[in-house]
């Protein structure tokens, strides 16, 4: 499978070393977050995308791969950042990498998030994502 584009965000740069440089400018905070192992895992990009394509039975001739890909949210809400976004002519696949984040944190359920505040805005966000 051909990799058409390998870049940071939604740019058109095509260089894994440049992606690593961009990671150095983010708030990684420590080597215990998902960013470091995620970048290391994707270094052998051709092998990773072949593995993913085989596992999900993706039948496409080419893909674009974006790290820290911004996806616009509903209204004036902040964009959501996907750790890795794979875009082909057949589909889009968002990947969220986790390393140690789950060990010391309780993640909020959708139900709890929804009932928290501003339910009308949250309905708009959910409908936008669907």
Short mmCIF file of N, CA and C in Angstrom, two decimals:
data_model
loop_
_atom_site.label_atom_id
_atom_site.label_comp_id
_atom_site.label_asym_id
_atom_site.label_seq_id
_atom_site.Cartn_x
_atom_site.Cartn_y
_atom_site.Cartn_z
N UNK A 1 0.85 -1.18 0.00
CA UNK A 1 0.00 0.00 0.00
C UNK A 1 0.90 1.24 0.00
N UNK A 2 0.60 2.15 -0.88
CA UNK A 2 1.37 3.39 -0.98
C UNK A 2 0.93 4.38 0.09
N UNK A 3 1.91 5.05 0.69
CA UNK A 3 1.62 6.14 1.63
C UNK A 3 1.79 7.44 0.86
N UNK A 4 0.64 8.08 0.54
CA UNK A 4 0.64 9.32 -0.24
C UNK A 4 1.24 10.47 0.56
N UNK A 5 0.86 10.53 1.83
CA UNK A 5 1.25 11.67 2.65
C UNK A 5 1.49 11.17 4.08
N UNK A 6 2.54 11.65 4.69
CA UNK A 6 2.87 11.34 6.08
C UNK A 6 3.25 12.67 6.71
N UNK A 7 2.34 13.21 7.55
CA UNK A 7 2.60 14.57 8.02
C UNK A 7 2.02 14.84 9.39
N UNK A 8 2.29 16.04 9.88
CA UNK A 8 1.81 16.54 11.16
C UNK A 8 0.59 17.41 10.89
N UNK A 9 -0.47 17.22 11.68
CA UNK A 9 -1.68 18.01 11.46
C UNK A 9 -2.27 17.68 10.11
N UNK A 10 -2.68 18.71 9.42
CA UNK A 10 -3.20 18.46 8.07
C UNK A 10 -2.31 19.13 7.02
N UNK A 11 -1.01 19.21 7.33
CA UNK A 11 -0.06 19.81 6.38
C UNK A 11 0.24 18.83 5.25
N UNK A 12 1.01 19.30 4.29
CA UNK A 12 1.37 18.45 3.16
C UNK A 12 2.83 18.01 3.22
N UNK A 13 3.52 18.33 4.33
CA UNK A 13 4.90 17.86 4.50
C UNK A 13 4.89 16.35 4.55
N UNK A 14 5.95 15.72 4.09
CA UNK A 14 5.98 14.27 3.99
C UNK A 14 7.32 13.76 4.53
N UNK A 15 7.51 13.87 5.86
CA UNK A 15 8.82 13.56 6.43
C UNK A 15 8.66 13.12 7.89
N UNK A 16 8.98 11.87 8.19
CA UNK A 16 8.82 11.35 9.54
C UNK A 16 9.72 12.08 10.53
N UNK A 17 10.94 12.44 10.12
CA UNK A 17 11.84 13.17 11.02
C UNK A 17 11.24 14.53 11.39
N UNK A 18 10.56 15.16 10.47
CA UNK A 18 9.89 16.43 10.75
C UNK A 18 8.76 16.23 11.76
N UNK A 19 8.05 15.12 11.65
CA UNK A 19 6.99 14.79 12.62
C UNK A 19 7.60 14.68 14.01
N UNK A 20 8.74 14.01 14.14
CA UNK A 20 9.40 13.90 15.43
C UNK A 20 9.82 15.26 15.96
N UNK A 21 10.27 16.15 15.08
CA UNK A 21 10.60 17.51 15.50
C UNK A 21 9.38 18.23 16.04
N UNK A 22 8.23 18.05 15.39
CA UNK A 22 6.99 18.67 15.87
C UNK A 22 6.61 18.14 17.26
N UNK A 23 6.80 16.84 17.48
CA UNK A 23 6.51 16.28 18.80
C UNK A 23 7.35 16.96 19.88
N UNK A 24 8.58 17.31 19.57
CA UNK A 24 9.44 17.94 20.57
C UNK A 24 8.90 19.29 21.01
N UNK A 25 8.07 19.90 20.20
CA UNK A 25 7.48 21.20 20.56
C UNK A 25 6.14 21.09 21.27
N UNK A 26 5.67 19.88 21.53
CA UNK A 26 4.39 19.71 22.21
C UNK A 26 4.60 19.52 23.70
N UNK A 27 3.53 19.55 24.45
CA UNK A 27 3.59 19.37 25.89
C UNK A 27 3.54 17.88 26.22
N UNK A 28 4.64 17.19 25.95
CA UNK A 28 4.71 15.77 26.23
C UNK A 28 4.73 15.53 27.73
N UNK A 29 5.34 16.43 28.48
CA UNK A 29 5.44 16.40 29.94
C UNK A 29 6.37 15.32 30.48
N UNK A 30 6.33 14.14 29.95
CA UNK A 30 7.23 13.08 30.40
C UNK A 30 7.27 11.96 29.37
N UNK A 31 8.19 11.05 29.58
CA UNK A 31 8.26 9.91 28.68
C UNK A 31 7.23 8.85 29.05
N UNK A 32 6.33 9.17 29.98
CA UNK A 32 5.28 8.24 30.40
C UNK A 32 3.96 8.52 29.69
N UNK A 33 3.92 9.47 28.77
CA UNK A 33 2.70 9.72 28.02
C UNK A 33 2.72 8.88 26.74
N UNK A 34 1.64 8.88 26.03
CA UNK A 34 1.54 8.04 24.83
C UNK A 34 2.33 8.59 23.65
N UNK A 35 2.66 9.86 23.64
CA UNK A 35 3.29 10.47 22.47
C UNK A 35 4.61 9.83 22.09
N UNK A 36 5.47 9.56 23.07
CA UNK A 36 6.78 8.99 22.78
C UNK A 36 6.67 7.57 22.21
N UNK A 37 5.97 6.64 22.89
CA UNK A 37 5.87 5.30 22.31
C UNK A 37 5.06 5.27 21.01
N UNK A 38 4.09 6.16 20.86
CA UNK A 38 3.32 6.21 19.62
C UNK A 38 4.23 6.59 18.45
N UNK A 39 5.03 7.62 18.63
CA UNK A 39 5.95 8.05 17.57
C UNK A 39 6.96 6.94 17.27
N UNK A 40 7.45 6.29 18.31
CA UNK A 40 8.41 5.20 18.11
C UNK A 40 7.76 4.05 17.35
N UNK A 41 6.54 3.69 17.71
CA UNK A 41 5.83 2.61 17.05
C UNK A 41 5.65 2.88 15.55
N UNK A 42 5.32 4.12 15.20
CA UNK A 42 5.03 4.46 13.81
C UNK A 42 6.28 4.71 12.98
N UNK A 43 7.47 4.61 13.58
CA UNK A 43 8.70 4.85 12.81
C UNK A 43 8.79 3.93 11.60
N UNK A 44 8.41 2.69 11.75
CA UNK A 44 8.36 1.74 10.63
C UNK A 44 6.98 1.81 9.98
N UNK A 45 6.69 2.96 9.43
CA UNK A 45 5.35 3.30 8.95
C UNK A 45 4.78 2.28 7.97
N UNK A 46 5.57 1.83 7.03
CA UNK A 46 5.06 0.87 6.04
C UNK A 46 4.60 -0.43 6.70
N UNK A 47 5.36 -0.91 7.68
CA UNK A 47 4.98 -2.14 8.39
C UNK A 47 3.71 -1.93 9.21
N UNK A 48 3.61 -0.79 9.87
CA UNK A 48 2.44 -0.50 10.71
C UNK A 48 1.18 -0.41 9.87
N UNK A 49 1.25 0.34 8.77
CA UNK A 49 0.04 0.51 7.96
C UNK A 49 -0.34 -0.81 7.30
N UNK A 50 0.63 -1.64 6.93
CA UNK A 50 0.31 -2.95 6.37
C UNK A 50 -0.38 -3.82 7.42
N UNK A 51 0.11 -3.77 8.65
CA UNK A 51 -0.49 -4.54 9.75
C UNK A 51 -1.94 -4.09 10.00
N UNK A 52 -2.16 -2.79 10.09
CA UNK A 52 -3.50 -2.26 10.33
C UNK A 52 -4.43 -2.62 9.17
N UNK A 53 -3.96 -2.43 7.95
CA UNK A 53 -4.78 -2.74 6.77
C UNK A 53 -5.19 -4.21 6.77
N UNK A 54 -4.27 -5.08 7.15
CA UNK A 54 -4.58 -6.51 7.18
C UNK A 54 -5.60 -6.82 8.28
N UNK A 55 -5.43 -6.22 9.45
CA UNK A 55 -6.32 -6.49 10.58
C UNK A 55 -7.75 -6.02 10.33
N UNK A 56 -7.90 -4.87 9.68
CA UNK A 56 -9.26 -4.35 9.47
C UNK A 56 -9.76 -4.61 8.05
N UNK A 57 -8.95 -5.33 7.29
CA UNK A 57 -9.30 -5.68 5.91
C UNK A 57 -9.53 -4.44 5.04
N UNK A 58 -8.65 -3.46 5.22
CA UNK A 58 -8.71 -2.23 4.43
C UNK A 58 -8.18 -2.51 3.04
N UNK A 59 -9.01 -2.30 2.06
CA UNK A 59 -8.62 -2.53 0.67
C UNK A 59 -8.55 -1.19 -0.04
N UNK A 60 -7.37 -0.61 0.00
CA UNK A 60 -7.15 0.67 -0.65
C UNK A 60 -5.74 0.66 -1.22
N UNK A 61 -5.53 1.35 -2.30
CA UNK A 61 -4.20 1.39 -2.91
C UNK A 61 -3.27 2.35 -2.20
N UNK A 62 -3.83 3.39 -1.58
CA UNK A 62 -2.98 4.39 -0.93
C UNK A 62 -3.71 5.02 0.25
N UNK A 63 -2.90 5.55 1.17
CA UNK A 63 -3.43 6.23 2.35
C UNK A 63 -2.59 7.47 2.63
N UNK A 64 -3.19 8.39 3.37
CA UNK A 64 -2.47 9.51 3.96
C UNK A 64 -2.52 9.32 5.46
N UNK A 65 -1.41 9.62 6.14
CA UNK A 65 -1.33 9.44 7.58
C UNK A 65 -0.94 10.78 8.20
N UNK A 66 -1.75 11.21 9.17
CA UNK A 66 -1.53 12.50 9.82
C UNK A 66 -1.42 12.30 11.32
N UNK A 67 -0.40 12.89 11.93
CA UNK A 67 -0.22 12.86 13.37
C UNK A 67 -0.77 14.16 13.96
N UNK A 68 -1.45 14.05 15.11
CA UNK A 68 -2.09 15.21 15.75
C UNK A 68 -3.00 15.93 14.76
N UNK A 69 -3.94 15.18 14.23
CA UNK A 69 -4.84 15.67 13.19
C UNK A 69 -6.03 16.40 13.81
N UNK A 70 -6.22 17.68 13.47
CA UNK A 70 -7.36 18.42 14.03
C UNK A 70 -8.65 18.15 13.26
N UNK A 71 -9.69 17.83 13.99
CA UNK A 71 -11.00 17.63 13.39
C UNK A 71 -11.94 18.66 13.98
N UNK A 72 -12.49 19.49 13.13
CA UNK A 72 -13.38 20.57 13.59
C UNK A 72 -14.57 20.00 14.34
N UNK A 73 -14.91 20.67 15.42
CA UNK A 73 -16.07 20.27 16.21
C UNK A 73 -17.26 21.14 15.83
N UNK A 74 -18.36 20.94 16.52
CA UNK A 74 -19.59 21.69 16.24
C UNK A 74 -19.45 23.13 16.74
N UNK A 75 -19.99 24.05 15.97
CA UNK A 75 -20.03 25.45 16.39
C UNK A 75 -18.66 26.02 16.69
N UNK A 76 -18.56 26.66 17.85
CA UNK A 76 -17.30 27.31 18.25
C UNK A 76 -16.51 26.45 19.22
N UNK A 77 -16.85 25.18 19.32
CA UNK A 77 -16.13 24.28 20.21
C UNK A 77 -14.73 24.01 19.68
N UNK A 78 -13.83 23.68 20.59
CA UNK A 78 -12.44 23.39 20.25
C UNK A 78 -12.36 22.14 19.37
N UNK A 79 -11.45 22.16 18.40
CA UNK A 79 -11.23 20.98 17.54
C UNK A 79 -10.75 19.81 18.39
N UNK A 80 -11.08 18.63 17.93
CA UNK A 80 -10.60 17.41 18.57
C UNK A 80 -9.33 17.00 17.85
N UNK A 81 -8.34 16.55 18.61
CA UNK A 81 -7.08 16.13 18.02
C UNK A 81 -6.98 14.61 18.06
N UNK A 82 -6.87 13.99 16.91
CA UNK A 82 -6.66 12.55 16.84
C UNK A 82 -5.15 12.32 16.83
N UNK A 83 -4.67 11.37 17.64
CA UNK A 83 -3.23 11.09 17.67
C UNK A 83 -2.74 10.71 16.28
N UNK A 84 -3.47 9.86 15.60
CA UNK A 84 -3.15 9.48 14.22
C UNK A 84 -4.46 9.38 13.45
N UNK A 85 -4.49 9.97 12.27
CA UNK A 85 -5.64 9.87 11.38
C UNK A 85 -5.15 9.24 10.08
N UNK A 86 -5.79 8.15 9.70
CA UNK A 86 -5.48 7.48 8.44
C UNK A 86 -6.63 7.78 7.49
N UNK A 87 -6.31 8.32 6.33
CA UNK A 87 -7.34 8.69 5.36
C UNK A 87 -7.06 7.93 4.06
N UNK A 88 -8.08 7.20 3.61
CA UNK A 88 -7.98 6.52 2.32
C UNK A 88 -9.18 6.93 1.48
N UNK A 89 -9.25 6.42 0.28
CA UNK A 89 -10.40 6.72 -0.56
C UNK A 89 -11.65 6.00 -0.07
N UNK A 90 -11.50 5.03 0.83
CA UNK A 90 -12.62 4.24 1.33
C UNK A 90 -13.10 4.66 2.72
N UNK A 91 -12.17 5.21 3.55
CA UNK A 91 -12.56 5.50 4.94
C UNK A 91 -11.57 6.43 5.61
N UNK A 92 -11.94 6.83 6.84
CA UNK A 92 -11.05 7.58 7.72
C UNK A 92 -10.99 6.80 9.03
N UNK A 93 -9.78 6.63 9.55
CA UNK A 93 -9.59 5.87 10.78
C UNK A 93 -8.84 6.76 11.76
N UNK A 94 -9.48 7.04 12.90
CA UNK A 94 -8.84 7.84 13.95
C UNK A 94 -8.27 6.89 15.00
N UNK A 95 -7.02 7.12 15.38
CA UNK A 95 -6.35 6.28 16.38
C UNK A 95 -5.96 7.15 17.56
N UNK A 96 -6.32 6.71 18.73
CA UNK A 96 -5.95 7.38 19.97
C UNK A 96 -5.01 6.45 20.73
N UNK A 97 -3.77 6.88 20.91
CA UNK A 97 -2.79 6.05 21.60
C UNK A 97 -2.84 6.27 23.10
N UNK A 98 -2.74 5.20 23.85
CA UNK A 98 -2.67 5.28 25.31
C UNK A 98 -1.50 4.45 25.79
N UNK A 99 -0.81 4.94 26.80
CA UNK A 99 0.34 4.22 27.35
C UNK A 99 0.12 4.00 28.83
N UNK A 100 0.26 5.04 29.64
CA UNK A 100 0.01 4.90 31.08
C UNK A 100 -1.15 5.76 31.55
N UNK A 101 -1.80 6.45 30.64
CA UNK A 101 -2.85 7.38 31.05
C UNK A 101 -3.96 6.72 31.85
N UNK A 102 -4.28 5.48 31.54
CA UNK A 102 -5.39 4.82 32.22
C UNK A 102 -5.03 4.33 33.62
N UNK A 103 -3.75 4.21 33.92
CA UNK A 103 -3.36 3.65 35.21
C UNK A 103 -3.74 4.54 36.38
N UNK A 104 -3.64 5.85 36.21
CA UNK A 104 -3.85 6.76 37.33
C UNK A 104 -5.01 7.73 37.12
N UNK A 105 -5.85 7.46 36.18
CA UNK A 105 -6.93 8.40 35.90
C UNK A 105 -8.25 7.66 35.71
N UNK A 106 -9.29 8.30 36.17
CA UNK A 106 -10.63 7.79 35.90
C UNK A 106 -11.21 8.64 34.77
N UNK A 107 -11.45 8.02 33.66
CA UNK A 107 -11.99 8.74 32.53
C UNK A 107 -13.50 8.85 32.64
N UNK A 108 -13.97 9.99 32.27
CA UNK A 108 -15.38 10.31 32.34
C UNK A 108 -16.15 9.56 31.26
N UNK A 109 -17.26 8.97 31.64
CA UNK A 109 -18.10 8.30 30.65
C UNK A 109 -18.83 9.35 29.81
N UNK A 110 -19.29 8.94 28.64
CA UNK A 110 -20.07 9.85 27.78
C UNK A 110 -21.31 10.33 28.54
N UNK A 111 -21.95 9.41 29.26
CA UNK A 111 -23.16 9.76 30.01
C UNK A 111 -22.86 10.84 31.05
N UNK A 112 -21.76 10.67 31.78
CA UNK A 112 -21.39 11.65 32.81
C UNK A 112 -21.03 12.99 32.16
N UNK A 113 -20.29 12.95 31.06
CA UNK A 113 -19.93 14.16 30.33
C UNK A 113 -21.18 14.87 29.83
N UNK A 114 -22.11 14.11 29.28
CA UNK A 114 -23.32 14.67 28.71
C UNK A 114 -24.16 15.39 29.76
N UNK A 115 -24.25 14.82 30.97
CA UNK A 115 -25.09 15.39 32.02
C UNK A 115 -24.39 16.48 32.83
N UNK A 116 -23.15 16.78 32.52
CA UNK A 116 -22.35 17.71 33.30
C UNK A 116 -22.88 19.14 33.24
N UNK A 117 -22.93 19.72 32.06
CA UNK A 117 -23.40 21.09 31.90
C UNK A 117 -23.66 21.37 30.43
N UNK A 118 -24.41 22.40 30.16
CA UNK A 118 -24.71 22.83 28.79
C UNK A 118 -25.18 21.67 27.90
N UNK A 119 -26.24 20.98 28.29
CA UNK A 119 -26.67 19.81 27.50
C UNK A 119 -27.00 20.14 26.05
N UNK A 120 -27.51 21.33 25.76
CA UNK A 120 -27.84 21.67 24.38
C UNK A 120 -26.58 21.68 23.51
N UNK A 121 -25.50 22.27 24.02
CA UNK A 121 -24.24 22.29 23.28
C UNK A 121 -23.71 20.87 23.12
N UNK A 122 -23.83 20.06 24.13
CA UNK A 122 -23.31 18.69 24.07
C UNK A 122 -24.12 17.85 23.06
N UNK A 123 -25.42 18.11 22.95
CA UNK A 123 -26.23 17.44 21.93
C UNK A 123 -25.71 17.83 20.53
N UNK A 124 -25.39 19.13 20.35
CA UNK A 124 -24.86 19.58 19.07
C UNK A 124 -23.52 18.91 18.74
N UNK A 125 -22.66 18.79 19.75
CA UNK A 125 -21.36 18.15 19.53
C UNK A 125 -21.54 16.68 19.16
N UNK A 126 -22.37 15.98 19.90
CA UNK A 126 -22.59 14.54 19.62
C UNK A 126 -23.18 14.38 18.22
N UNK A 127 -24.17 15.19 17.87
CA UNK A 127 -24.77 15.08 16.54
C UNK A 127 -23.76 15.40 15.44
N UNK A 128 -22.89 16.37 15.70
CA UNK A 128 -21.85 16.72 14.73
C UNK A 128 -20.92 15.53 14.49
N UNK A 129 -20.49 14.87 15.57
CA UNK A 129 -19.56 13.74 15.43
C UNK A 129 -20.23 12.55 14.75
N UNK A 130 -21.51 12.35 15.01
CA UNK A 130 -22.20 11.23 14.35
C UNK A 130 -22.31 11.50 12.87
#
